[in-house]
Coordinates of C-alpha atoms in Angstrom, one line a residue:
M94 CA 0.0 0.0 0.0
Q95 CA 1.2 3.5 -0.6
S96 CA 0.6 4.7 2.9
K97 CA 0.0 3.0 6.2
P98 CA -2.9 4.2 8.2
N99 CA -2.3 5.6 11.7
S100 CA -4.1 2.6 13.2
P101 CA -5.7 -0.6 12.1
L102 CA -9.0 0.8 12.8
A103 CA -8.3 3.6 10.4
A104 CA -7.9 0.9 7.8
L105 CA -11.2 -0.6 9.0
L106 CA -13.0 2.6 8.4
A107 CA -11.6 3.2 4.9
P108 CA -12.4 0.0 2.9
S109 CA -12.5 2.0 -0.4
S110 CA -8.8 2.8 0.0
I111 CA -8.1 -0.8 0.9
I112 CA -9.8 -2.0 -2.3
L113 CA -7.9 0.5 -4.4
A114 CA -4.6 -0.5 -2.9
S115 CA -5.4 -4.2 -3.3
R116 CA -5.9 -3.7 -7.0
N117 CA -2.6 -1.8 -7.5
S118 CA -0.3 -3.9 -5.4
K119 CA 0.3 -7.5 -4.3
V120 CA -1.2 -7.7 -0.8
K121 CA -1.9 -10.6 1.4
C122 CA -5.4 -12.0 1.5
K123 CA -6.4 -11.0 5.0
A124 CA -9.4 -9.7 6.8
A125 CA -10.2 -6.2 5.8
A126 CA -10.5 -5.4 9.5
N127 CA -6.8 -5.4 9.9
V128 CA -4.9 -5.2 6.7
S129 CA -1.6 -4.2 8.4
G130 CA -1.7 -7.1 10.8
D131 CA -1.3 -4.8 13.9
S132 CA -3.6 -5.3 16.8
P133 CA -6.0 -2.5 17.6
T134 CA -4.9 -0.2 20.4
P135 CA -6.9 2.4 22.3
K136 CA -4.4 5.0 21.2
G137 CA -5.9 7.1 18.4
M138 CA -9.5 5.8 18.9
N139 CA -12.4 8.0 19.9
Q140 CA -14.7 6.9 22.7
Y141 CA -17.2 5.2 20.4
E142 CA -14.4 3.2 18.7
R143 CA -13.0 2.1 22.1
I144 CA -16.4 0.9 23.3
I145 CA -16.9 -1.1 20.1
E146 CA -13.4 -2.7 20.5
T147 CA -14.0 -3.5 24.2
L148 CA -17.4 -5.1 23.5
T149 CA -15.8 -7.1 20.7
T150 CA -12.9 -8.4 22.8
L151 CA -15.4 -9.6 25.4
F152 CA -16.6 -12.2 22.8
P153 CA -15.9 -15.2 25.1
V154 CA -17.8 -13.5 27.9
W155 CA -20.9 -13.1 25.8
V156 CA -20.7 -16.6 24.5
T157 CA -20.3 -17.9 28.0
L158 CA -23.4 -16.0 29.2
G159 CA -25.3 -17.2 26.2
A160 CA -24.4 -20.8 26.9
I161 CA -25.4 -20.4 30.6
V162 CA -28.8 -18.9 29.6
G163 CA -29.3 -21.7 27.0
I164 CA -28.7 -24.4 29.6
Y165 CA -30.6 -23.0 32.5
K166 CA -33.2 -20.7 30.8
P167 CA -33.7 -22.3 27.4
A168 CA -37.0 -20.6 26.7
A169 CA -35.1 -17.3 26.6
V170 CA -33.1 -18.3 23.4
T171 CA -35.0 -21.2 21.7
W172 CA -37.5 -18.7 20.2
L173 CA -34.8 -18.1 17.5
E174 CA -36.1 -20.8 15.2
T175 CA -36.7 -21.5 11.5
D176 CA -37.1 -18.3 9.5
L177 CA -35.5 -16.0 12.2
F178 CA -32.7 -18.5 12.6
T179 CA -32.0 -18.6 8.9
L180 CA -32.3 -14.8 8.7
G181 CA -29.8 -14.4 11.5
L182 CA -27.3 -16.7 9.7
G183 CA -27.7 -14.8 6.5
F184 CA -27.2 -11.4 8.1
L185 CA -24.1 -12.8 9.8
M186 CA -22.6 -13.8 6.5
L187 CA -23.7 -10.4 5.0
S188 CA -21.7 -8.6 7.7
M189 CA -18.7 -10.7 6.7
G190 CA -19.2 -10.0 3.0
L191 CA -19.0 -6.2 3.8
T192 CA -15.4 -6.7 4.8
L193 CA -14.4 -8.4 1.5
T194 CA -13.9 -7.8 -2.2
F195 CA -14.0 -10.1 -5.1
E196 CA -10.2 -9.6 -5.4
D197 CA -9.9 -11.3 -2.0
F198 CA -11.5 -14.4 -3.3
R199 CA -9.5 -14.3 -6.6
R200 CA -6.2 -14.1 -4.5
C201 CA -7.3 -17.1 -2.4
L202 CA -8.0 -19.2 -5.5
R203 CA -4.4 -18.5 -6.8
N204 CA -3.3 -21.2 -4.2
P205 CA -6.0 -23.9 -4.1
W206 CA -3.6 -25.9 -2.0
T207 CA -4.7 -23.9 1.0
L208 CA -8.3 -25.1 0.5
G209 CA -7.0 -28.6 0.1
V210 CA -5.1 -28.5 3.4
G211 CA -8.2 -27.1 5.1
F212 CA -10.4 -29.8 3.6
L213 CA -7.9 -32.5 4.8
A214 CA -7.8 -31.0 8.2
Q215 CA -11.6 -31.2 8.4
Y216 CA -12.0 -34.7 7.1
L217 CA -8.7 -36.4 8.0
I218 CA -7.1 -34.9 11.1
K219 CA -10.2 -34.4 13.2
P220 CA -12.0 -37.7 12.4
M221 CA -8.8 -39.6 13.3
L222 CA -8.5 -37.6 16.5
G223 CA -12.1 -38.4 17.4
F224 CA -11.5 -42.1 16.8
A225 CA -8.2 -42.1 18.7
I226 CA -9.6 -40.3 21.7
A227 CA -12.7 -42.5 21.9
T228 CA -10.4 -45.6 21.7
T229 CA -7.7 -44.5 24.1
L230 CA -10.2 -43.3 26.8
K231 CA -12.3 -46.5 26.2
L232 CA -15.5 -44.7 25.9
S233 CA -18.7 -46.8 25.8
A234 CA -19.9 -47.6 22.3
P235 CA -22.7 -45.0 22.2
L236 CA -20.4 -42.2 23.5
A237 CA -17.6 -43.2 21.2
T238 CA -19.9 -43.2 18.2
G239 CA -21.2 -39.8 19.1
L240 CA -17.7 -38.4 19.5
I241 CA -16.7 -39.7 16.1
L242 CA -19.9 -38.3 14.6
V243 CA -19.0 -34.8 15.9
S244 CA -15.5 -35.1 14.4
C245 CA -16.9 -35.9 11.0
C246 CA -19.1 -32.8 10.7
P247 CA -18.1 -29.8 8.4
G248 CA -17.1 -26.3 9.3
G249 CA -19.7 -23.6 10.1
Q250 CA -20.4 -19.9 9.8
A251 CA -19.3 -19.1 13.3
S252 CA -15.7 -19.9 12.1
N253 CA -16.0 -17.0 9.6
V254 CA -16.7 -14.5 12.4
A255 CA -14.0 -16.0 14.6
T256 CA -11.5 -15.7 11.7
Y257 CA -12.5 -12.1 11.2
I258 CA -12.0 -11.2 14.8
S259 CA -8.7 -13.1 15.0
K260 CA -7.4 -11.2 11.9
G261 CA -7.2 -14.3 9.8
N262 CA -8.2 -14.7 6.2
V263 CA -12.0 -14.2 6.0
A264 CA -12.3 -14.9 2.2
L265 CA -10.4 -18.2 2.7
S266 CA -12.6 -19.1 5.7
V267 CA -15.8 -18.6 3.6
L268 CA -14.4 -20.7 0.8
M269 CA -13.3 -23.5 3.3
T270 CA -16.8 -23.4 4.9
T271 CA -18.4 -23.8 1.5
C272 CA -16.1 -26.6 0.4
S273 CA -16.4 -28.6 3.6
T274 CA -20.2 -28.2 3.7
V275 CA -20.6 -29.5 0.2
G276 CA -18.0 -32.2 0.9
A277 CA -20.1 -33.4 3.9
I278 CA -22.6 -34.9 1.5
V279 CA -20.1 -37.6 0.8
M280 CA -17.5 -37.4 3.6
T281 CA -19.7 -37.5 6.7
P282 CA -21.6 -40.7 5.7
L283 CA -18.3 -42.3 4.5
L284 CA -16.3 -41.5 7.6
T285 CA -19.0 -42.5 10.1
K286 CA -19.3 -45.8 8.3
L287 CA -15.6 -46.4 8.3
L288 CA -14.9 -45.2 11.9
A289 CA -18.1 -45.9 13.7
G290 CA -19.6 -48.7 11.7
Q291 CA -22.8 -46.8 11.1
L292 CA -23.9 -45.1 7.9
V293 CA -25.3 -41.7 8.6
P294 CA -26.8 -40.3 5.4
V295 CA -26.9 -36.5 4.7
K296 CA -29.6 -35.0 2.5
A297 CA -27.5 -33.6 -0.4
V298 CA -30.1 -31.3 -1.9
D299 CA -31.1 -29.7 1.4
L300 CA -27.4 -29.2 2.4
A301 CA -26.4 -27.7 -0.9
L302 CA -29.5 -25.4 -1.0
S303 CA -29.0 -24.2 2.5
T304 CA -25.3 -23.4 1.8
F305 CA -26.3 -21.4 -1.3
Q306 CA -29.0 -19.5 0.6
V307 CA -27.2 -18.9 3.9
V308 CA -23.5 -18.7 3.0
L309 CA -23.0 -17.7 -0.7
V310 CA -25.9 -15.3 -1.4
P311 CA -25.5 -13.1 1.7
T312 CA -21.7 -13.0 1.3
V313 CA -21.9 -12.0 -2.4
I314 CA -24.4 -9.2 -1.5
G315 CA -22.1 -7.9 1.1
V316 CA -19.1 -7.9 -1.3
L317 CA -21.2 -6.1 -4.0
A318 CA -22.1 -3.5 -1.4
N319 CA -18.5 -3.0 -0.5
E320 CA -17.4 -2.8 -4.1
Y321 CA -20.1 -0.4 -5.4
F322 CA -21.1 1.5 -2.3
P323 CA -17.9 2.1 -0.4
K324 CA -19.1 5.3 1.3
F325 CA -22.1 3.5 2.7
T326 CA -20.0 0.5 3.9
S327 CA -17.4 2.7 5.4
K328 CA -20.0 4.1 7.8
I329 CA -21.2 0.8 9.1
I330 CA -18.1 -1.4 8.8
S331 CA -16.7 -0.3 12.2
V332 CA -19.5 -2.1 14.0
T333 CA -19.2 -5.3 11.9
P334 CA -17.1 -7.2 14.4
L335 CA -19.6 -6.4 17.2
I336 CA -22.6 -7.4 14.9
G337 CA -20.8 -10.7 14.3
V338 CA -20.3 -11.3 18.0
V339 CA -23.9 -10.6 18.9
L340 CA -25.3 -12.8 16.2
T341 CA -22.9 -15.6 16.9
T342 CA -23.7 -15.5 20.6
L343 CA -27.5 -15.8 19.8
L344 CA -27.0 -18.5 17.1
C345 CA -24.9 -20.6 19.5
A346 CA -27.2 -20.1 22.5
S347 CA -30.3 -21.3 20.6
P348 CA -29.1 -24.8 19.8
I349 CA -27.6 -25.1 23.3
G350 CA -31.1 -24.3 24.6
L351 CA -32.6 -27.1 22.5
V352 CA -30.3 -29.7 24.0
S353 CA -30.2 -28.2 27.6
E354 CA -31.8 -31.3 29.2
V355 CA -29.2 -33.6 27.7
L356 CA -26.4 -31.3 28.7
K357 CA -27.6 -31.1 32.4
T358 CA -28.1 -34.9 32.8
Q359 CA -25.3 -36.4 30.7
G360 CA -22.8 -33.7 29.8
A361 CA -20.3 -33.9 32.6
Q362 CA -18.9 -37.3 31.6
L363 CA -18.0 -35.9 28.1
I364 CA -16.3 -32.7 29.2
F365 CA -12.7 -34.0 29.0
P366 CA -13.0 -36.1 25.8
V367 CA -14.7 -33.2 23.9
A368 CA -12.3 -30.6 25.3
L369 CA -9.4 -32.8 24.3
L370 CA -10.8 -33.2 20.8
H371 CA -11.1 -29.5 20.1
A372 CA -7.9 -28.5 21.7
A373 CA -5.9 -31.1 19.8
A374 CA -7.6 -30.1 16.5
F375 CA -6.7 -26.5 17.1
A376 CA -3.0 -27.3 17.9
I377 CA -2.5 -29.8 15.0
G378 CA -4.4 -27.7 12.5
Y379 CA -2.3 -24.7 13.4
W380 CA 1.1 -26.2 13.5
V381 CA 0.6 -28.4 10.4
S382 CA -0.4 -25.3 8.5
K383 CA 2.6 -23.4 9.8
I384 CA 4.9 -25.8 8.0
S385 CA 3.8 -24.4 4.6
F386 CA 1.7 -21.3 5.2
G387 CA 2.0 -17.9 6.9
E388 CA 0.4 -16.9 10.2
S389 CA -2.9 -15.5 8.7
T390 CA -3.6 -18.7 6.7
S391 CA -2.6 -20.9 9.7
R392 CA -5.0 -19.1 12.0
T393 CA -7.8 -19.5 9.5
I394 CA -7.3 -23.3 9.0
S395 CA -7.0 -23.8 12.8
I396 CA -10.2 -22.0 13.6
E397 CA -12.0 -23.9 10.8
C398 CA -10.9 -27.1 12.5
V399 CA -12.1 -26.0 15.9
M400 CA -15.4 -24.5 14.9
Q401 CA -17.3 -27.1 12.9
R402 CA -20.9 -27.0 12.0
I403 CA -22.3 -25.5 15.2
I404 CA -25.5 -24.4 13.4
L405 CA -27.5 -26.7 11.4
H406 CA -28.6 -25.7 7.9
I407 CA -30.8 -28.7 7.3
H408 CA -34.4 -28.0 8.3
V409 CA -36.1 -31.2 9.5
Q410 CA -39.5 -32.0 10.7
I411 CA -39.6 -32.8 14.5
R412 CA -42.8 -33.6 16.2
V413 CA -43.3 -31.6 19.4
K414 CA -46.5 -32.1 21.4
H415 CA -48.1 -33.7 18.4
K416 CA -47.5 -30.7 16.3
C417 CA -45.1 -30.8 13.4
R418 CA -42.7 -27.9 13.1
T419 CA -39.3 -27.1 11.7
Q420 CA -36.3 -26.6 14.0
S421 CA -32.6 -26.0 13.8
S422 CA -30.0 -27.5 16.1
A423 CA -26.5 -28.8 16.1
L424 CA -25.8 -30.9 13.1
G425 CA -24.1 -33.7 15.0
F426 CA -26.9 -33.7 17.6
L427 CA -29.6 -33.9 14.9
L428 CA -27.9 -36.7 13.0
A429 CA -27.3 -38.7 16.2
K430 CA -31.0 -38.3 17.2
K431 CA -32.2 -39.2 13.8
H432 CA -30.0 -42.2 13.0
F433 CA -29.1 -43.8 16.4
T434 CA -31.5 -45.4 18.8
N435 CA -29.3 -45.0 21.9
P436 CA -29.8 -41.5 23.4
L437 CA -26.2 -41.4 24.7
V438 CA -25.0 -40.9 21.1
M439 CA -26.4 -37.4 21.2
V440 CA -24.4 -36.4 24.3
P441 CA -21.0 -35.7 22.6
S442 CA -22.7 -33.5 20.1
A443 CA -24.5 -31.5 22.7
V444 CA -21.4 -31.0 24.8
S445 CA -19.5 -30.1 21.6
V446 CA -21.8 -27.2 20.9
V447 CA -20.7 -25.5 24.1
F448 CA -17.0 -26.2 23.7
M449 CA -16.9 -25.0 20.0
A450 CA -18.6 -21.8 21.0
L451 CA -16.3 -21.1 24.0
G452 CA -13.1 -22.4 22.5
G453 CA -13.5 -20.6 19.2
S454 CA -14.5 -17.3 20.7
G455 CA -11.6 -17.4 23.2
L456 CA -9.1 -18.3 20.5
A457 CA -10.4 -15.5 18.3
V458 CA -9.9 -12.8 21.0
F459 CA -6.5 -14.3 22.0
W460 CA -5.2 -13.9 18.4
R461 CA -6.9 -10.5 18.0
N462 CA -4.4 -9.2 20.5
R463 CA -1.4 -10.9 18.9
P464 CA -0.4 -9.0 15.7
I465 CA 0.3 -10.8 12.5
P466 CA 4.0 -10.0 11.5
L467 CA 4.4 -7.4 8.8
D468 CA 6.6 -9.8 6.9
D469 CA 4.1 -12.7 7.2
K470 CA 4.4 -15.1 4.3
D471 CA 2.2 -14.3 1.3
D472 CA 0.5 -17.5 0.4
F473 CA -1.4 -16.0 -2.5
K474 CA 1.0 -14.1 -4.6
E475 CA 0.8 -14.6 -8.4

């Protein structure tokens, strides 16, 4: 870039200049929230900006409060169902699209190997970790099956928000989420059959349609707004991180509320195995990526491994009080409930919803305060 802004937030507030610079120079494919890689600091911020930054960095606190409310007061969050739930997911991805340009995606596609590594991390590293942990800890068959099922689910939209806050590569995160979701049509049934001995079918049409509606369309609309209405986006982009935090908290609390009874009665026995699964996936995903890629890309792949499909995009008919209605829940929880007769298979998925939300938000804030080196490796140069 021709000149460096006084602070990363100045870069955040001037997306039009970022877009112009990205077209005239070779830049790294990073979140527009922090192009320079420096962590935001209170110095140079006005009071409004400091409040937004403080509320954003309290991401783990809001997610923790949301999880507590979901477990003990589920009625306060389970109202977010069906159309409102889908609308919330779409708006979440719209807010991410406002931080991106089409050039960000073009740069990412210059190195498809990054997508390949992310896909392998999703469907090789984590499933093998789930199988190894279940075997080593000698979990009962139902709990082992549930843990393996969790490890075979694709990445979710919450990972895009966490990547944005952690100053990772948002465009790469969106592409990875899309690829892993489409890949789940084949990979989730195949891996659960190989590792757990049970075929768990996934509705291909529903999954592809929901990905198109909730991930691709809102993201493209946001990118178009950023490209053609930069003055408008520059006025609202400063609150984008906080919008993502609020929506992610609500969208995680809702499925937790739906499985609150399972968490309260059976969740304690799965705390260590599930925590170990996500912690190991984060560490291995990050350090394996660091072998070939820079810090920004490694953060993105690691978060994508940790934050799998927290929110379900498949709408299914569940009979409640003899009345048929459509609900959304955690993908692993739904698949376990639908395809396994033993209720214990659902427990790892229910516990995993909590750990993915807490672990992913904590990791995002931790990295937000650790600057990406100015000489970080450019994984997407021509």
